Amino acid sequence: IYQFMEISQKSQVGSNGRILLPSSIRKKMGIKPGDSLIVRYDDKELHVNTLKSKIRECQNLVKKYNKNNISLVESLKESRNE
């Protein structure tokens, strides 16, 4: 079960184009100084995700289709050696 908790806060764009993310949102998303973010523009909305969360999302997607838990790295190496 997913629980969605919307947090909306006012923010500003600085003269250098940087957007300040409010601390409550950074804490909720687990964002720390130096973290990489994925920023996507879609239909007049800006979406921000941490790189770590997107990698985890991709890993979970691969796991869904890798039901036998085969090492995909080893499988790729073997196929290249053939």
Short mmCIF file of N, CA and C in Angstrom, two decimals:
data_model
loop_
_atom_site.label_atom_id
_atom_site.label_comp_id
_atom_site.label_asym_id
_atom_site.label_seq_id
_atom_site.Cartn_x
_atom_site.Cartn_y
_atom_site.Cartn_z
N ILE A 1 0.86 -1.18 0.00
CA ILE A 1 0.00 0.00 0.00
C ILE A 1 0.90 1.23 0.00
N TYR A 2 0.62 2.12 -0.94
CA TYR A 2 1.39 3.35 -1.02
C TYR A 2 0.62 4.47 -0.35
N GLN A 3 1.32 5.26 0.39
CA GLN A 3 0.71 6.43 0.99
C GLN A 3 1.35 7.66 0.38
N PHE A 4 0.53 8.53 -0.13
CA PHE A 4 1.03 9.75 -0.75
C PHE A 4 0.75 10.91 0.18
N MET A 5 1.81 11.61 0.51
CA MET A 5 1.67 12.78 1.35
C MET A 5 2.23 13.95 0.58
N GLU A 6 1.37 14.83 0.20
CA GLU A 6 1.79 15.97 -0.61
C GLU A 6 2.30 17.07 0.30
N ILE A 7 3.45 17.57 -0.04
CA ILE A 7 4.02 18.70 0.68
C ILE A 7 4.21 19.81 -0.35
N SER A 8 3.59 20.92 -0.12
CA SER A 8 3.75 22.07 -1.02
C SER A 8 4.27 23.25 -0.22
N GLN A 9 5.33 23.81 -0.72
CA GLN A 9 5.89 24.99 -0.07
C GLN A 9 6.38 25.95 -1.14
N LYS A 10 6.36 27.21 -0.83
CA LYS A 10 6.83 28.23 -1.75
C LYS A 10 8.36 28.19 -1.80
N SER A 11 8.89 28.38 -2.99
CA SER A 11 10.33 28.43 -3.19
C SER A 11 10.62 29.50 -4.24
N GLN A 12 11.88 29.85 -4.38
CA GLN A 12 12.24 30.87 -5.36
C GLN A 12 13.40 30.39 -6.21
N VAL A 13 13.49 31.00 -7.38
CA VAL A 13 14.62 30.75 -8.27
C VAL A 13 15.57 31.92 -8.10
N GLY A 14 16.84 31.60 -7.81
CA GLY A 14 17.85 32.64 -7.65
C GLY A 14 18.29 33.19 -9.00
N SER A 15 19.07 34.26 -8.97
CA SER A 15 19.53 34.90 -10.20
C SER A 15 20.41 33.96 -11.03
N ASN A 16 21.01 32.98 -10.38
CA ASN A 16 21.86 32.02 -11.09
C ASN A 16 21.06 30.80 -11.59
N GLY A 17 19.73 30.81 -11.39
CA GLY A 17 18.88 29.73 -11.87
C GLY A 17 18.70 28.58 -10.89
N ARG A 18 19.27 28.69 -9.73
CA ARG A 18 19.15 27.61 -8.74
C ARG A 18 17.83 27.72 -7.99
N ILE A 19 17.25 26.54 -7.74
CA ILE A 19 16.01 26.45 -6.98
C ILE A 19 16.35 25.94 -5.59
N LEU A 20 15.90 26.62 -4.58
CA LEU A 20 16.13 26.19 -3.21
C LEU A 20 15.01 25.25 -2.81
N LEU A 21 15.37 24.02 -2.45
CA LEU A 21 14.38 23.07 -1.96
C LEU A 21 14.24 23.26 -0.45
N PRO A 22 13.02 23.46 0.02
CA PRO A 22 12.81 23.64 1.46
C PRO A 22 13.34 22.44 2.25
N SER A 23 13.83 22.70 3.44
CA SER A 23 14.45 21.65 4.26
C SER A 23 13.48 20.51 4.56
N SER A 24 12.21 20.81 4.75
CA SER A 24 11.25 19.73 5.06
C SER A 24 11.13 18.76 3.89
N ILE A 25 11.21 19.27 2.67
CA ILE A 25 11.14 18.40 1.48
C ILE A 25 12.43 17.64 1.33
N ARG A 26 13.58 18.30 1.55
CA ARG A 26 14.87 17.60 1.48
C ARG A 26 14.91 16.46 2.48
N LYS A 27 14.45 16.70 3.69
CA LYS A 27 14.44 15.66 4.72
C LYS A 27 13.51 14.52 4.31
N LYS A 28 12.33 14.82 3.82
CA LYS A 28 11.36 13.79 3.42
C LYS A 28 11.92 12.93 2.29
N MET A 29 12.69 13.54 1.38
CA MET A 29 13.26 12.82 0.24
C MET A 29 14.63 12.23 0.53
N GLY A 30 15.19 12.57 1.69
CA GLY A 30 16.52 12.06 2.06
C GLY A 30 17.64 12.71 1.26
N ILE A 31 17.44 13.95 0.83
CA ILE A 31 18.44 14.65 0.02
C ILE A 31 19.47 15.31 0.93
N LYS A 32 20.73 15.02 0.63
CA LYS A 32 21.84 15.61 1.39
C LYS A 32 22.71 16.43 0.44
N PRO A 33 23.48 17.38 0.97
CA PRO A 33 24.36 18.18 0.10
C PRO A 33 25.25 17.28 -0.75
N GLY A 34 25.32 17.58 -2.04
CA GLY A 34 26.14 16.82 -2.97
C GLY A 34 25.41 15.68 -3.66
N ASP A 35 24.19 15.34 -3.22
CA ASP A 35 23.42 14.27 -3.86
C ASP A 35 23.07 14.65 -5.29
N SER A 36 23.01 13.65 -6.16
CA SER A 36 22.60 13.87 -7.55
C SER A 36 21.08 13.75 -7.64
N LEU A 37 20.49 14.63 -8.43
CA LEU A 37 19.05 14.63 -8.62
C LEU A 37 18.71 14.46 -10.09
N ILE A 38 17.56 13.89 -10.36
CA ILE A 38 17.01 13.80 -11.70
C ILE A 38 15.86 14.80 -11.75
N VAL A 39 15.94 15.74 -12.69
CA VAL A 39 14.91 16.76 -12.84
C VAL A 39 14.24 16.56 -14.19
N ARG A 40 12.92 16.45 -14.17
CA ARG A 40 12.17 16.18 -15.40
C ARG A 40 11.02 17.18 -15.52
N TYR A 41 10.86 17.72 -16.71
CA TYR A 41 9.75 18.63 -17.00
C TYR A 41 8.70 17.86 -17.77
N ASP A 42 7.46 17.90 -17.30
CA ASP A 42 6.39 17.16 -17.94
C ASP A 42 5.08 17.93 -17.80
N ASP A 43 4.53 18.33 -18.94
CA ASP A 43 3.22 18.96 -18.96
C ASP A 43 3.09 20.09 -17.93
N LYS A 44 3.99 21.03 -18.00
CA LYS A 44 3.99 22.23 -17.15
C LYS A 44 4.30 21.96 -15.69
N GLU A 45 4.87 20.78 -15.40
CA GLU A 45 5.25 20.45 -14.03
C GLU A 45 6.70 20.04 -13.99
N LEU A 46 7.35 20.36 -12.89
CA LEU A 46 8.73 19.98 -12.67
C LEU A 46 8.74 18.84 -11.65
N HIS A 47 9.40 17.74 -11.99
CA HIS A 47 9.48 16.58 -11.11
C HIS A 47 10.93 16.41 -10.68
N VAL A 48 11.14 16.19 -9.40
CA VAL A 48 12.49 16.02 -8.86
C VAL A 48 12.56 14.68 -8.14
N ASN A 49 13.55 13.87 -8.50
CA ASN A 49 13.80 12.59 -7.84
C ASN A 49 15.28 12.50 -7.52
N THR A 50 15.60 11.73 -6.50
CA THR A 50 17.01 11.48 -6.24
C THR A 50 17.49 10.43 -7.24
N LEU A 51 18.75 10.50 -7.61
CA LEU A 51 19.32 9.50 -8.50
C LEU A 51 19.22 8.12 -7.86
N LYS A 52 19.47 8.06 -6.55
CA LYS A 52 19.38 6.78 -5.83
C LYS A 52 18.00 6.16 -5.95
N SER A 53 16.94 6.97 -5.82
CA SER A 53 15.58 6.43 -5.89
C SER A 53 15.26 5.94 -7.30
N LYS A 54 15.77 6.62 -8.34
CA LYS A 54 15.52 6.18 -9.71
C LYS A 54 16.28 4.90 -10.03
N ILE A 55 17.49 4.77 -9.50
CA ILE A 55 18.26 3.53 -9.68
C ILE A 55 17.52 2.38 -9.00
N ARG A 56 17.04 2.61 -7.79
CA ARG A 56 16.29 1.58 -7.06
C ARG A 56 15.03 1.19 -7.83
N GLU A 57 14.36 2.17 -8.42
CA GLU A 57 13.16 1.91 -9.22
C GLU A 57 13.49 1.01 -10.42
N CYS A 58 14.60 1.29 -11.08
CA CYS A 58 15.04 0.48 -12.22
C CYS A 58 15.43 -0.93 -11.78
N GLN A 59 16.12 -1.03 -10.66
CA GLN A 59 16.51 -2.35 -10.14
C GLN A 59 15.27 -3.19 -9.82
N ASN A 60 14.28 -2.58 -9.23
CA ASN A 60 13.04 -3.30 -8.91
C ASN A 60 12.31 -3.74 -10.17
N LEU A 61 12.37 -2.92 -11.20
CA LEU A 61 11.75 -3.28 -12.47
C LEU A 61 12.44 -4.49 -13.08
N VAL A 62 13.77 -4.50 -13.04
CA VAL A 62 14.53 -5.64 -13.57
C VAL A 62 14.22 -6.90 -12.76
N LYS A 63 14.16 -6.77 -11.44
CA LYS A 63 13.86 -7.93 -10.58
C LYS A 63 12.51 -8.55 -10.94
N LYS A 64 11.57 -7.71 -11.33
CA LYS A 64 10.23 -8.17 -11.69
C LYS A 64 10.29 -9.16 -12.86
N TYR A 65 11.21 -8.93 -13.78
CA TYR A 65 11.31 -9.78 -14.96
C TYR A 65 12.43 -10.82 -14.86
N ASN A 66 13.20 -10.77 -13.81
CA ASN A 66 14.30 -11.72 -13.59
C ASN A 66 13.91 -12.66 -12.45
N LYS A 67 12.86 -13.43 -12.68
CA LYS A 67 12.28 -14.27 -11.63
C LYS A 67 13.21 -15.38 -11.16
N ASN A 68 14.16 -15.80 -12.01
CA ASN A 68 15.10 -16.86 -11.62
C ASN A 68 16.33 -16.30 -10.92
N ASN A 69 16.36 -15.01 -10.70
CA ASN A 69 17.46 -14.34 -10.01
C ASN A 69 18.82 -14.64 -10.65
N ILE A 70 18.84 -14.61 -11.98
CA ILE A 70 20.06 -14.85 -12.75
C ILE A 70 20.90 -13.57 -12.73
N SER A 71 22.21 -13.73 -12.56
CA SER A 71 23.11 -12.58 -12.61
C SER A 71 23.14 -12.05 -14.04
N LEU A 72 22.60 -10.88 -14.23
CA LEU A 72 22.55 -10.31 -15.58
C LEU A 72 23.93 -9.93 -16.08
N VAL A 73 24.82 -9.57 -15.18
CA VAL A 73 26.20 -9.23 -15.57
C VAL A 73 26.89 -10.49 -16.09
N GLU A 74 26.78 -11.59 -15.34
CA GLU A 74 27.40 -12.85 -15.78
C GLU A 74 26.78 -13.34 -17.08
N SER A 75 25.48 -13.21 -17.20
CA SER A 75 24.80 -13.63 -18.42
C SER A 75 25.29 -12.83 -19.63
N LEU A 76 25.48 -11.53 -19.45
CA LEU A 76 26.00 -10.69 -20.53
C LEU A 76 27.42 -11.08 -20.90
N LYS A 77 28.25 -11.33 -19.87
CA LYS A 77 29.63 -11.75 -20.14
C LYS A 77 29.68 -13.05 -20.93
N GLU A 78 28.85 -14.00 -20.53
CA GLU A 78 28.80 -15.30 -21.22
C GLU A 78 28.35 -15.13 -22.67
N SER A 79 27.35 -14.29 -22.89
CA SER A 79 26.86 -14.12 -24.25
C SER A 79 27.89 -13.43 -25.13
N ARG A 80 28.73 -12.60 -24.58
CA ARG A 80 29.78 -11.93 -25.35
C ARG A 80 30.94 -12.88 -25.67
N ASN A 81 31.12 -13.89 -24.85
CA ASN A 81 32.21 -14.86 -25.08
C ASN A 81 31.83 -15.94 -26.09
N GLU A 82 30.58 -16.03 -26.45
CA GLU A 82 30.12 -17.08 -27.38
C GLU A 82 30.48 -16.72 -28.81
#
